Amino acid sequence: MQDQLKLDDFICFAVYTASHAFNRVYKPLLDTLGLTYPQYLAMVALWGEDGQTVGGLGEKLFLESSTLTPLLKRLESAGYIRRERSREDERVVVLRLTDEGKRLKEKATGIPGCIAAASGRDAVDLTRLQAEIVALREALNKSVA
Amino acid sequence: MQDQLKLDDFICFAVYTASHAFNRVYKPLLDTLGLTYPQYLAMVALWGEDGQTVGGLGEKLFLESSTLTPLLKRLESAGYIRRERSREDERVVVLRLTDEGKRLKEKATGIPGCIAAASGRDAVDLTRLQAEIVALREALNKSVA
DNA sequence: CGTTAAACAATCGTGCGCGATATAAATAAC
DNA sequence: GTTATTTATATCGCGCACGATTGTTTAACG
């Protein structure tokens, strides 16, 4: 197995660099909304279901509270969400879209199409590849659990 | 096309979360070497070719000097590399493995196997998927160029 | 030559991302 | 009913990652 340490053969490196590549495609699009990529993901999750908790959002995004809390504070000070402590359970913080946060969804409708176009593949092919990468993620997550 | 904003259908989200998942698998392995994942990538590149420049390494890793310079300084203060300004061209910094840095390669030989095992796929399948993700990365990089 | 342009690395500021720890509330144990 | 444990979020420190800027060196060119 000679010198097996070739960076270009590492699937982790492919994923790592592809992730950065996505970020670079997204950046100019998201700049017009005043969002970073992780902030955009949080907004997408909230557009899908308003009133989620910090913990619930973290489970969806695979992020810790130490990452989300400051990110959500920035979204709050940008005026897109409110962070309200739940009355029933004072430990829980509920995230609610402001009117401006809801309006932002309309401005973001074109983005997925731009990304799909930049990927240079048809929708069917993207869906298949997406499912394969999710399966890879699940296998990796299972191995550390 | 109803409500097309579903996080789980975003290939970028799959890649983003898979990248984090890899990091979580790598962490305990790399902790024994005293390396972070990006530092490990830099060392792999240098194990493959010693004496690279900062700019050359950045091209391979798709990283800017603003990311690499502090990372390389940490590798230097860990005793794994030396950073030497080239005599022929004083603008260039050449990276050279120390003896300890070369020795680290042996301690890292088992890692790729561990990662492959954690991915839950055979080598052929991983190679195919890896190539697909690289193709995706190239398409994305081309679209921003 | 000398002036201008380009190349290269470093620095600075902002925003993740995580582990470890803290704090406070809710629940369980006794 | 007091104590212990668990749960939910927040704080802190470290290390990326990038864009913008700076400073130095080299190359280009009239």
Short mmCIF file of C-alpha atoms (C1' of nucleotides) in Angstrom, two decimals:
data_model
loop_
_atom_site.label_atom_id
_atom_site.label_comp_id
_atom_site.label_asym_id
_atom_site.label_seq_id
_atom_site.Cartn_x
_atom_site.Cartn_y
_atom_site.Cartn_z
CA MET A 1 0.00 0.00 0.00
CA GLN A 2 3.01 2.29 -0.59
CA ASP A 3 2.58 5.96 0.29
CA GLN A 4 -1.15 6.06 0.90
CA LEU A 5 -1.23 9.59 2.26
CA LYS A 6 -2.39 11.51 -0.83
CA LEU A 7 -4.62 14.43 0.04
CA ASP A 8 -6.63 14.23 -3.16
CA ASP A 9 -7.74 10.69 -2.31
CA PHE A 10 -9.20 11.63 1.06
CA ILE A 11 -12.95 11.78 0.93
CA CYS A 12 -12.88 13.94 4.05
CA PHE A 13 -10.74 16.46 2.19
CA ALA A 14 -13.17 16.44 -0.72
CA VAL A 15 -16.05 17.14 1.66
CA TYR A 16 -14.08 19.77 3.58
CA THR A 17 -13.10 21.69 0.45
CA ALA A 18 -16.55 21.28 -1.13
CA SER A 19 -18.04 22.84 1.98
CA HIS A 20 -15.76 25.86 1.57
CA ALA A 21 -16.62 26.01 -2.12
CA PHE A 22 -20.34 26.17 -1.30
CA ASN A 23 -19.63 28.97 1.13
CA ARG A 24 -17.87 30.99 -1.54
CA VAL A 25 -20.82 30.57 -3.92
CA TYR A 26 -23.31 31.53 -1.22
CA LYS A 27 -21.44 34.54 0.11
CA PRO A 28 -22.37 37.14 -2.55
CA LEU A 29 -25.99 35.91 -2.57
CA LEU A 30 -26.32 36.03 1.21
CA ASP A 31 -24.57 39.37 1.49
CA THR A 32 -27.63 40.93 -0.10
CA LEU A 33 -29.72 39.53 2.78
CA GLY A 34 -27.22 40.42 5.48
CA LEU A 35 -26.82 36.77 6.48
CA THR A 36 -23.90 34.41 6.83
CA TYR A 37 -24.30 30.82 5.68
CA PRO A 38 -24.94 29.32 9.14
CA GLN A 39 -27.36 32.15 9.86
CA TYR A 40 -29.14 31.38 6.59
CA LEU A 41 -29.47 27.73 7.64
CA ALA A 42 -31.01 28.80 10.94
CA MET A 43 -33.45 31.07 9.11
CA VAL A 44 -34.41 28.29 6.67
CA ALA A 45 -35.15 26.03 9.63
CA LEU A 46 -37.28 28.74 11.25
CA TRP A 47 -39.10 29.57 8.02
CA GLY A 48 -40.05 25.90 7.93
CA GLU A 49 -41.22 25.90 11.54
CA ASP A 50 -41.49 29.02 13.65
CA GLY A 51 -41.26 28.91 17.43
CA GLN A 52 -38.55 26.28 17.77
CA THR A 53 -36.32 26.07 20.82
CA VAL A 54 -32.56 26.56 20.82
CA GLY A 55 -32.05 22.90 21.58
CA GLY A 56 -34.43 21.75 18.87
CA LEU A 57 -32.74 23.95 16.29
CA GLY A 58 -29.35 22.65 17.39
CA GLU A 59 -30.47 19.08 16.81
CA LYS A 60 -31.60 19.91 13.29
CA LEU A 61 -28.42 21.80 12.45
CA PHE A 62 -26.07 19.49 14.39
CA LEU A 63 -24.74 22.46 16.37
CA GLU A 64 -24.08 23.06 20.06
CA SER A 65 -25.58 25.83 22.14
CA SER A 66 -22.12 27.37 22.36
CA THR A 67 -22.33 27.92 18.61
CA LEU A 68 -26.00 28.79 18.34
CA THR A 69 -26.43 31.23 21.20
CA PRO A 70 -24.13 33.94 19.79
CA LEU A 71 -25.38 33.29 16.23
CA LEU A 72 -28.99 33.70 17.36
CA LYS A 73 -28.13 36.86 19.27
CA ARG A 74 -26.74 38.29 16.05
CA LEU A 75 -29.95 37.33 14.20
CA GLU A 76 -31.89 39.00 17.00
CA SER A 77 -29.91 42.22 16.88
CA ALA A 78 -30.32 42.19 13.08
CA GLY A 79 -34.07 42.23 13.74
CA TYR A 80 -34.93 38.87 12.13
CA ILE A 81 -35.88 36.89 15.24
CA ARG A 82 -36.85 37.29 18.89
CA ARG A 83 -35.51 35.09 21.68
CA GLU A 84 -38.14 34.58 24.38
CA ARG A 85 -37.84 32.46 27.47
CA SER A 86 -40.73 30.04 27.71
CA ARG A 87 -43.28 30.65 30.47
CA GLU A 88 -44.04 26.97 31.05
CA ASP A 89 -40.37 26.01 31.32
CA GLU A 90 -38.04 28.84 32.19
CA ARG A 91 -34.98 26.87 31.03
CA VAL A 92 -36.16 26.93 27.42
CA VAL A 93 -35.63 29.78 24.94
CA VAL A 94 -38.14 29.93 22.08
CA LEU A 95 -37.16 31.49 18.74
CA ARG A 96 -39.78 33.52 16.88
CA LEU A 97 -39.50 35.19 13.50
CA THR A 98 -40.17 38.92 13.42
CA ASP A 99 -42.19 40.36 10.54
CA GLU A 100 -38.92 41.40 8.94
CA GLY A 101 -37.61 37.86 9.40
CA LYS A 102 -40.69 36.47 7.65
CA ARG A 103 -40.36 38.97 4.81
CA LEU A 104 -36.76 37.87 4.29
CA LYS A 105 -38.03 34.48 3.09
CA GLU A 106 -39.39 36.06 -0.10
CA LYS A 107 -36.06 37.71 -0.83
CA ALA A 108 -34.34 34.33 -0.45
CA THR A 109 -36.51 32.34 -2.84
CA GLY A 110 -34.07 32.60 -5.72
CA ILE A 111 -31.07 31.30 -3.86
CA PRO A 112 -31.56 27.52 -4.11
CA GLY A 113 -31.86 27.85 -7.87
CA CYS A 114 -28.60 29.80 -8.08
CA ILE A 115 -26.83 27.14 -6.06
CA ALA A 116 -28.23 24.32 -8.16
CA ALA A 117 -27.08 26.12 -11.29
CA ALA A 118 -23.59 26.63 -9.88
CA SER A 119 -23.31 22.92 -9.09
CA GLY A 120 -23.53 22.13 -12.78
CA ARG A 121 -25.84 19.13 -12.38
CA ASP A 122 -29.48 18.35 -12.97
CA ALA A 123 -31.94 18.04 -10.09
CA VAL A 124 -32.14 14.24 -10.20
CA ASP A 125 -28.40 13.86 -10.02
CA LEU A 126 -28.15 16.35 -7.15
CA THR A 127 -30.83 14.55 -5.18
CA ARG A 128 -29.04 11.23 -5.56
CA LEU A 129 -25.67 12.68 -4.54
CA GLN A 130 -27.29 14.52 -1.64
CA ALA A 131 -28.77 11.27 -0.34
CA GLU A 132 -25.39 9.55 -0.58
CA ILE A 133 -23.68 12.29 1.42
CA VAL A 134 -26.41 12.17 4.05
CA ALA A 135 -25.87 8.42 4.35
CA LEU A 136 -22.16 9.04 4.80
CA ARG A 137 -22.89 11.61 7.50
CA GLU A 138 -25.17 9.21 9.32
CA ALA A 139 -22.54 6.46 9.26
CA LEU A 140 -19.93 8.86 10.66
CA ASN A 141 -22.26 10.18 13.35
CA LYS A 142 -23.15 6.63 14.37
CA SER A 143 -19.50 5.72 14.76
CA VAL A 144 -18.86 8.44 17.34
CA ALA A 145 -22.13 8.06 19.22
CA MET B 1 -42.82 23.97 -6.50
CA GLN B 2 -44.59 24.62 -3.17
CA ASP B 3 -42.39 25.26 -0.12
CA GLN B 4 -39.03 24.30 -1.54
CA LEU B 5 -37.04 25.45 1.45
CA LYS B 6 -36.47 22.14 3.22
CA LEU B 7 -33.09 21.93 4.91
CA ASP B 8 -32.75 18.19 4.44
CA ASP B 9 -32.98 18.58 0.68
CA PHE B 10 -30.08 21.02 0.46
CA ILE B 11 -26.96 19.32 -0.82
CA CYS B 12 -24.91 22.15 0.67
CA PHE B 13 -26.35 21.31 4.08
CA ALA B 14 -25.48 17.65 3.60
CA VAL B 15 -21.90 18.61 2.75
CA TYR B 16 -21.71 21.13 5.59
CA THR B 17 -22.91 18.65 8.21
CA ALA B 18 -20.85 15.78 6.76
CA SER B 19 -17.77 17.97 7.12
CA HIS B 20 -18.55 18.47 10.81
CA ALA B 21 -19.20 14.76 11.20
CA PHE B 22 -15.75 13.97 9.79
CA ASN B 23 -14.23 16.42 12.22
CA ARG B 24 -15.88 14.67 15.14
CA VAL B 25 -14.53 11.30 14.02
CA TYR B 26 -11.05 12.71 13.49
CA LYS B 27 -10.82 14.62 16.74
CA PRO B 28 -10.01 11.78 19.16
CA LEU B 29 -7.54 10.30 16.66
CA LEU B 30 -5.75 13.58 16.04
CA ASP B 31 -5.71 14.50 19.71
CA THR B 32 -3.13 11.75 20.21
CA LEU B 33 -0.89 13.53 17.68
CA GLY B 34 -1.54 17.00 19.04
CA LEU B 35 -3.00 18.15 15.72
CA THR B 36 -6.26 19.74 14.63
CA TYR B 37 -7.86 18.58 11.39
CA PRO B 38 -6.64 21.51 9.26
CA GLN B 39 -3.18 21.10 10.79
CA TYR B 40 -3.30 17.41 9.89
CA LEU B 41 -4.14 18.29 6.29
CA ALA B 42 -1.16 20.63 6.16
CA MET B 43 1.10 17.91 7.56
CA VAL B 44 -0.21 15.36 5.03
CA ALA B 45 0.59 17.80 2.24
CA LEU B 46 4.10 18.34 3.63
CA TRP B 47 4.70 14.63 4.17
CA GLY B 48 3.92 14.22 0.49
CA GLU B 49 6.27 17.05 -0.52
CA ASP B 50 8.61 18.78 1.88
CA GLY B 51 9.81 22.32 1.28
CA GLN B 52 6.59 23.80 -0.10
CA THR B 53 5.84 27.50 0.10
CA VAL B 54 2.96 29.05 2.01
CA GLY B 55 1.29 30.03 -1.24
CA GLY B 56 1.75 26.60 -2.78
CA LEU B 57 0.28 24.91 0.26
CA GLY B 58 -2.63 27.32 0.23
CA GLU B 59 -3.42 26.40 -3.36
CA LYS B 60 -3.50 22.70 -2.51
CA LEU B 61 -5.64 23.22 0.58
CA PHE B 62 -7.79 26.01 -0.93
CA LEU B 63 -6.88 28.29 1.99
CA GLU B 64 -5.74 31.90 2.22
CA SER B 65 -2.51 33.07 3.80
CA SER B 66 -4.62 34.72 6.50
CA THR B 67 -5.72 31.23 7.54
CA LEU B 68 -2.43 29.43 6.97
CA THR B 69 0.04 31.81 8.60
CA PRO B 70 -1.26 31.41 12.16
CA LEU B 71 -1.87 27.68 11.63
CA LEU B 72 1.70 27.19 10.43
CA LYS B 73 3.05 29.21 13.33
CA ARG B 74 1.28 26.83 15.68
CA LEU B 75 2.79 23.85 13.85
CA GLU B 76 6.17 25.55 14.17
CA SER B 77 5.84 26.19 17.88
CA ALA B 78 4.70 22.56 18.27
CA GLY B 79 8.05 21.62 16.75
CA TYR B 80 6.73 19.89 13.62
CA ILE B 81 7.88 22.36 10.95
CA ARG B 82 10.25 25.27 10.39
CA ARG B 83 9.28 28.42 8.48
CA GLU B 84 12.24 29.83 6.56
CA ARG B 85 12.26 32.82 4.29
CA SER B 86 13.75 31.87 0.93
CA ARG B 87 17.17 33.34 0.09
CA GLU B 88 16.47 33.64 -3.64
CA ASP B 89 13.13 35.39 -3.14
CA GLU B 90 12.70 37.10 0.18
CA ARG B 91 8.94 37.33 -0.29
CA VAL B 92 8.56 33.55 -0.09
CA VAL B 93 8.38 31.45 3.09
CA VAL B 94 9.43 27.82 2.69
CA LEU B 95 8.02 25.15 5.02
CA ARG B 96 10.31 22.32 6.12
CA LEU B 97 9.48 19.32 8.28
CA THR B 98 11.57 18.88 11.41
CA ASP B 99 12.72 15.39 12.39
CA GLU B 100 9.85 15.27 14.84
CA GLY B 101 7.48 16.32 12.08
CA LYS B 102 8.75 13.49 9.88
CA ARG B 103 8.43 10.99 12.72
CA LEU B 104 4.80 12.02 13.21
CA LYS B 105 3.98 10.49 9.83
CA GLU B 106 4.52 7.00 11.22
CA LYS B 107 2.20 7.66 14.13
CA ALA B 108 -0.48 8.79 11.67
CA THR B 109 -0.45 5.76 9.39
CA GLY B 110 -3.46 4.13 11.04
CA ILE B 111 -5.77 7.11 10.72
CA PRO B 112 -7.02 6.74 7.12
CA GLY B 113 -8.07 3.18 7.90
CA CYS B 114 -10.03 4.31 10.95
CA ILE B 115 -11.83 6.94 8.91
CA ALA B 116 -12.65 4.51 6.14
CA ALA B 117 -14.06 2.09 8.70
CA ALA B 118 -16.18 4.82 10.29
CA SER B 119 -17.63 5.74 6.90
CA GLY B 120 -19.20 2.28 6.67
CA ARG B 121 -18.40 1.74 3.00
CA ASP B 122 -15.94 -0.28 0.99
CA ALA B 123 -12.94 1.33 -0.69
CA VAL B 124 -14.39 1.20 -4.20
CA ASP B 125 -17.57 2.93 -3.15
CA LEU B 126 -15.64 5.60 -1.23
CA THR B 127 -13.43 6.31 -4.23
CA ARG B 128 -16.42 6.77 -6.48
CA LEU B 129 -18.21 9.07 -4.04
CA GLN B 130 -14.99 10.99 -3.43
CA ALA B 131 -14.62 11.63 -7.16
CA GLU B 132 -18.21 12.84 -7.40
CA ILE B 133 -17.72 15.31 -4.57
CA VAL B 134 -14.50 16.58 -6.13
CA ALA B 135 -16.38 17.13 -9.39
CA LEU B 136 -19.02 19.07 -7.46
CA ARG B 137 -16.31 21.19 -5.81
CA GLU B 138 -14.73 21.94 -9.18
CA ALA B 139 -18.06 23.00 -10.65
CA LEU B 140 -18.67 25.33 -7.70
CA ASN B 141 -15.18 26.78 -7.82
CA LYS B 142 -15.52 27.39 -11.54
CA SER B 143 -18.77 29.28 -11.03
CA VAL B 144 -17.16 31.85 -8.71
CA ALA B 145 -13.89 32.21 -10.61
"C1'" DC C 1 18.33 53.42 -14.41
"C1'" DG C 2 14.09 54.81 -11.80
"C1'" DT C 3 9.31 54.47 -11.47
"C1'" DT C 4 5.40 51.54 -11.48
"C1'" DA C 5 3.14 47.29 -11.09
"C1'" DA C 6 2.77 42.69 -9.40
"C1'" DA C 7 3.59 38.93 -6.05
"C1'" DC C 8 3.86 37.16 -1.45
"C1'" DA C 9 3.18 36.76 3.27
"C1'" DA C 10 1.47 38.81 7.45
"C1'" DT C 11 -1.96 41.42 10.26
"C1'" DC C 12 -6.55 42.75 11.73
"C1'" DG C 13 -11.50 42.26 12.53
"C1'" DT C 14 -15.67 39.33 12.30
"C1'" DG C 15 -18.01 35.05 12.67
"C1'" DC C 16 -18.29 30.33 13.29
"C1'" DG C 17 -17.60 25.62 15.94
"C1'" DC C 18 -16.46 23.04 19.78
"C1'" DG C 19 -15.18 21.35 24.57
"C1'" DA C 20 -15.33 22.55 29.22
"C1'" DT C 21 -17.61 24.90 32.55
"C1'" DA C 22 -21.27 27.65 34.77
"C1'" DT C 23 -25.93 28.77 36.07
"C1'" DA C 24 -30.45 28.16 36.78
"C1'" DA C 25 -34.74 25.72 36.49
"C1'" DA C 26 -37.23 21.42 36.62
"C1'" DT C 27 -37.62 16.81 38.18
"C1'" DA C 28 -36.50 12.71 40.91
"C1'" DA C 29 -35.06 10.53 45.12
"C1'" DC C 30 -35.30 9.84 49.68
"C1'" DG D 1 -39.65 18.78 51.91
"C1'" DT D 2 -34.95 18.91 51.40
"C1'" DT D 3 -31.31 17.13 48.59
"C1'" DA D 4 -29.49 15.23 44.34
"C1'" DT D 5 -29.75 14.70 39.51
"C1'" DT D 6 -30.97 15.99 35.07
"C1'" DT D 7 -32.07 19.34 31.50
"C1'" DA D 8 -31.56 23.76 28.88
"C1'" DT D 9 -29.08 27.54 27.78
"C1'" DA D 10 -25.13 30.63 28.29
"C1'" DT D 11 -20.10 31.83 28.86
"C1'" DC D 12 -15.22 31.30 27.94
"C1'" DG D 13 -11.04 30.08 25.48
"C1'" DC D 14 -8.98 28.24 21.37
"C1'" DG D 15 -8.54 27.51 16.54
"C1'" DC D 16 -10.02 28.01 12.03
"C1'" DA D 17 -11.65 30.80 7.64
"C1'" DC D 18 -12.13 34.79 5.13
"C1'" DG D 19 -11.99 39.71 3.24
"C1'" DA D 20 -9.49 43.84 3.43
"C1'" DT D 21 -5.30 46.03 4.18
"C1'" DT D 22 -0.31 46.59 4.81
"C1'" DG D 23 4.58 46.12 3.95
"C1'" DT D 24 8.25 44.21 1.63
"C1'" DT D 25 10.47 42.28 -2.29
"C1'" DT D 26 10.74 41.35 -7.10
"C1'" DA D 27 9.68 42.12 -11.89
"C1'" DA D 28 8.38 45.13 -15.74
"C1'" DC D 29 8.98 48.89 -18.51
"C1'" DG D 30 9.88 53.32 -20.45
#
